[in-house]
Amino acid sequence: MPKALLDRLLATRTFNQGFATIEYTACAMVDLDLHSLPDANALDVSAFERKDLERIAMPPEIVMRHRLPHFQHLFSGGGYAAGYYSYMWSEVLDADAFAAFEETGNAFDPATAKRLRDYIYSAGNRRDPADAYKAFRGRLPTVDALLKKRGLADASTSAR
């Protein structure tokens, strides 16, 4: 494949990521805020959503991916309440863990793979998840690698 075509193809990976990130993050923030209320039984959901989006300065050009009534878990009483953020947090963990391999210069680095297996994949519930991640990575995860992956941070500023 010609390099110019490959470069154009690779550039599409980050297309629209700013929009998608804001769209998703707004939903997670509103979801968390709703579940932080002491009593939401008599809540005007539309008014709450509007005020909360104003509070976080949601750009009017971008709308929430899901409106609050779309969050079936809000009304189910299950253990998922206020968990929408967890999908993005999984992406943070994925990108940060993969960055550990990239930092070695080898995406298949055996020592890094062993630490990942020993401290994350085989950890079970033997230690606190934060402690397990610190044992693997030497620190807690940061959003830097995800921002870099999405094209929202300069590669030179994402390594701390």
GROMACS .gro file of C-alpha atoms in nm:
model
  160
    1MET     CA    1   0.000   0.000   0.000
    2PRO     CA    2   0.142   0.341  -0.083
    3LYS     CA    3   0.255   0.532   0.227
    4ALA     CA    4   0.032   0.830   0.146
    5LEU     CA    5  -0.274   0.605   0.136
    6LEU     CA    6  -0.170   0.431   0.458
    7ASP     CA    7  -0.124   0.769   0.630
    8ARG     CA    8  -0.471   0.878   0.520
    9LEU     CA    9  -0.620   0.551   0.639
   10LEU     CA   10  -0.449   0.576   0.979
   11ALA     CA   11  -0.565   0.936   1.016
   12THR     CA   12  -0.927   0.817   1.007
   13ARG     CA   13  -0.876   0.641   1.342
   14THR     CA   14  -0.908   0.971   1.524
   15PHE     CA   15  -1.179   1.126   1.307
   16ASN     CA   16  -1.460   1.273   1.518
   17GLN     CA   17  -1.309   1.155   1.847
   18GLY     CA   18  -1.353   1.493   2.016
   19PHE     CA   19  -1.723   1.486   1.938
   20ALA     CA   20  -1.762   1.123   2.045
   21THR     CA   21  -1.570   1.179   2.370
   22ILE     CA   22  -1.780   1.480   2.472
   23GLU     CA   23  -2.103   1.307   2.369
   24TYR     CA   24  -2.017   1.007   2.585
   25THR     CA   25  -1.863   1.193   2.879
   26ALA     CA   26  -2.167   1.419   2.911
   27CYS     CA   27  -2.389   1.112   2.954
   28ALA     CA   28  -2.160   0.969   3.218
   29MET     CA   29  -2.141   1.297   3.410
   30VAL     CA   30  -2.517   1.353   3.406
   31ASP     CA   31  -2.572   0.991   3.510
   32LEU     CA   32  -2.333   1.028   3.804
   33ASP     CA   33  -2.487   1.361   3.905
   34LEU     CA   34  -2.836   1.212   3.900
   35HIS     CA   35  -2.725   0.931   4.127
   36SER     CA   36  -2.564   1.180   4.364
   37LEU     CA   37  -2.900   1.336   4.446
   38PRO     CA   38  -3.032   1.254   4.793
   39ASP     CA   39  -3.385   1.203   4.656
   40ALA     CA   40  -3.470   1.176   4.288
   41ASN     CA   41  -3.822   1.040   4.327
   42ALA     CA   42  -4.007   1.358   4.229
   43LEU     CA   43  -3.745   1.480   3.985
   44ASP     CA   44  -3.829   1.664   3.665
   45VAL     CA   45  -3.584   1.465   3.451
   46SER     CA   46  -3.587   1.706   3.156
   47ALA     CA   47  -3.520   2.010   3.376
   48PHE     CA   48  -3.245   1.827   3.567
   49GLU     CA   49  -3.077   1.719   3.243
   50ARG     CA   50  -3.097   2.071   3.094
   51LYS     CA   51  -2.953   2.235   3.408
   52ASP     CA   52  -2.678   1.975   3.443
   53LEU     CA   53  -2.571   2.014   3.081
   54GLU     CA   54  -2.557   2.391   3.134
   55ARG     CA   55  -2.347   2.336   3.447
   56ILE     CA   56  -2.089   2.127   3.260
   57ALA     CA   57  -2.095   2.373   2.966
   58MET     CA   58  -2.205   2.112   2.714
   59PRO     CA   59  -2.160   2.261   2.367
   60PRO     CA   60  -2.505   2.309   2.210
   61GLU     CA   61  -2.376   2.154   1.886
   62ILE     CA   62  -2.329   1.820   2.060
   63VAL     CA   63  -2.611   1.628   2.224
   64MET     CA   64  -2.593   1.348   2.475
   65ARG     CA   65  -2.553   1.006   2.319
   66HIS     CA   66  -2.839   0.884   2.538
   67ARG     CA   67  -3.099   1.095   2.714
   68LEU     CA   68  -3.173   1.002   3.075
   69PRO     CA   69  -3.491   0.805   2.991
   70HIS     CA   70  -3.274   0.582   2.768
   71PHE     CA   71  -3.078   0.468   3.072
   72GLN     CA   72  -3.298   0.175   3.163
   73HIS     CA   73  -3.083   0.115   3.472
   74LEU     CA   74  -3.206   0.442   3.621
   75PHE     CA   75  -3.538   0.281   3.687
   76SER     CA   76  -3.446  -0.084   3.734
   77GLY     CA   77  -3.311  -0.062   4.088
   78GLY     CA   78  -3.020  -0.290   3.993
   79GLY     CA   79  -2.656  -0.257   4.082
   80TYR     CA   80  -2.570  -0.079   3.756
   81ALA     CA   81  -2.689   0.262   3.868
   82ALA     CA   82  -2.445   0.540   3.777
   83GLY     CA   83  -2.221   0.294   3.595
   84TYR     CA   84  -2.222   0.443   3.246
   85TYR     CA   85  -1.878   0.595   3.306
   86SER     CA   86  -1.732   0.246   3.351
   87TYR     CA   87  -1.719   0.183   2.977
   88MET     CA   88  -1.489   0.477   2.924
   89TRP     CA   89  -1.287   0.383   3.233
   90SER     CA   90  -1.230   0.042   3.071
   91GLU     CA   91  -1.092   0.224   2.767
   92VAL     CA   92  -0.859   0.423   2.995
   93LEU     CA   93  -0.729   0.100   3.151
   94ASP     CA   94  -0.687  -0.065   2.811
   95ALA     CA   95  -0.496   0.226   2.659
   96ASP     CA   96  -0.279   0.280   2.967
   97ALA     CA   97  -0.192  -0.090   2.992
   98PHE     CA   98  -0.104  -0.109   2.623
   99ALA     CA   99   0.114   0.201   2.665
  100ALA     CA  100   0.325  -0.006   2.907
  101PHE     CA  101   0.412  -0.231   2.612
  102GLU     CA  102   0.470   0.063   2.377
  103GLU     CA  103   0.710   0.219   2.627
  104THR     CA  104   0.934  -0.088   2.599
  105GLY     CA  105   0.946  -0.055   2.221
  106ASN     CA  106   0.800  -0.405   2.186
  107ALA     CA  107   0.423  -0.463   2.175
  108PHE     CA  108   0.495  -0.823   2.278
  109ASP     CA  109   0.749  -0.753   2.554
  110PRO     CA  110   0.768  -1.074   2.762
  111ALA     CA  111   0.843  -0.902   3.095
  112THR     CA  112   0.551  -0.662   3.056
  113ALA     CA  113   0.324  -0.948   2.948
  114LYS     CA  114   0.426  -1.145   3.258
  115ARG     CA  115   0.347  -0.850   3.487
  116LEU     CA  116   0.011  -0.805   3.314
  117ARG     CA  117  -0.070  -1.174   3.358
  118ASP     CA  118   0.054  -1.194   3.718
  119TYR     CA  119  -0.090  -0.871   3.856
  120ILE     CA  120  -0.402  -0.813   3.646
  121TYR     CA  121  -0.531  -1.119   3.460
  122SER     CA  122  -0.460  -1.372   3.738
  123ALA     CA  123  -0.519  -1.139   4.030
  124GLY     CA  124  -0.871  -1.255   4.101
  125ASN     CA  125  -0.995  -1.076   4.408
  126ARG     CA  126  -0.676  -1.128   4.609
  127ARG     CA  127  -0.581  -0.760   4.625
  128ASP     CA  128  -0.736  -0.421   4.582
  129PRO     CA  129  -0.768  -0.339   4.208
  130ALA     CA  130  -0.570  -0.016   4.251
  131ASP     CA  131  -0.289  -0.204   4.424
  132ALA     CA  132  -0.292  -0.470   4.150
  133TYR     CA  133  -0.266  -0.205   3.879
  134LYS     CA  134   0.016  -0.028   4.063
  135ALA     CA  135   0.201  -0.358   4.090
  136PHE     CA  136   0.167  -0.404   3.714
  137ARG     CA  137   0.231  -0.048   3.597
  138GLY     CA  138   0.417   0.112   3.887
  139ARG     CA  139   0.144   0.374   3.917
  140LEU     CA  140  -0.228   0.422   3.886
  141PRO     CA  141  -0.372   0.456   3.534
  142THR     CA  142  -0.396   0.797   3.370
  143VAL     CA  143  -0.610   0.921   3.081
  144ASP     CA  144  -0.302   1.023   2.883
  145ALA     CA  145  -0.279   0.711   2.666
  146LEU     CA  146  -0.651   0.723   2.580
  147LEU     CA  147  -0.627   1.088   2.483
  148LYS     CA  148  -0.328   1.008   2.264
  149LYS     CA  149  -0.508   0.710   2.107
  150ARG     CA  150  -0.809   0.929   2.028
  151GLY     CA  151  -0.589   1.201   1.882
  152LEU     CA  152  -0.684   1.446   2.157
  153ALA     CA  153  -0.334   1.487   2.302
  154ASP     CA  154   0.002   1.542   2.145
  155ALA     CA  155   0.214   1.226   2.174
  156SER     CA  156   0.495   1.429   2.329
  157THR     CA  157   0.275   1.553   2.615
  158SER     CA  158   0.111   1.223   2.706
  159ALA     CA  159   0.414   1.056   2.866
  160ARG     CA  160   0.448   1.160   3.231
   0.00000   0.00000   0.00000
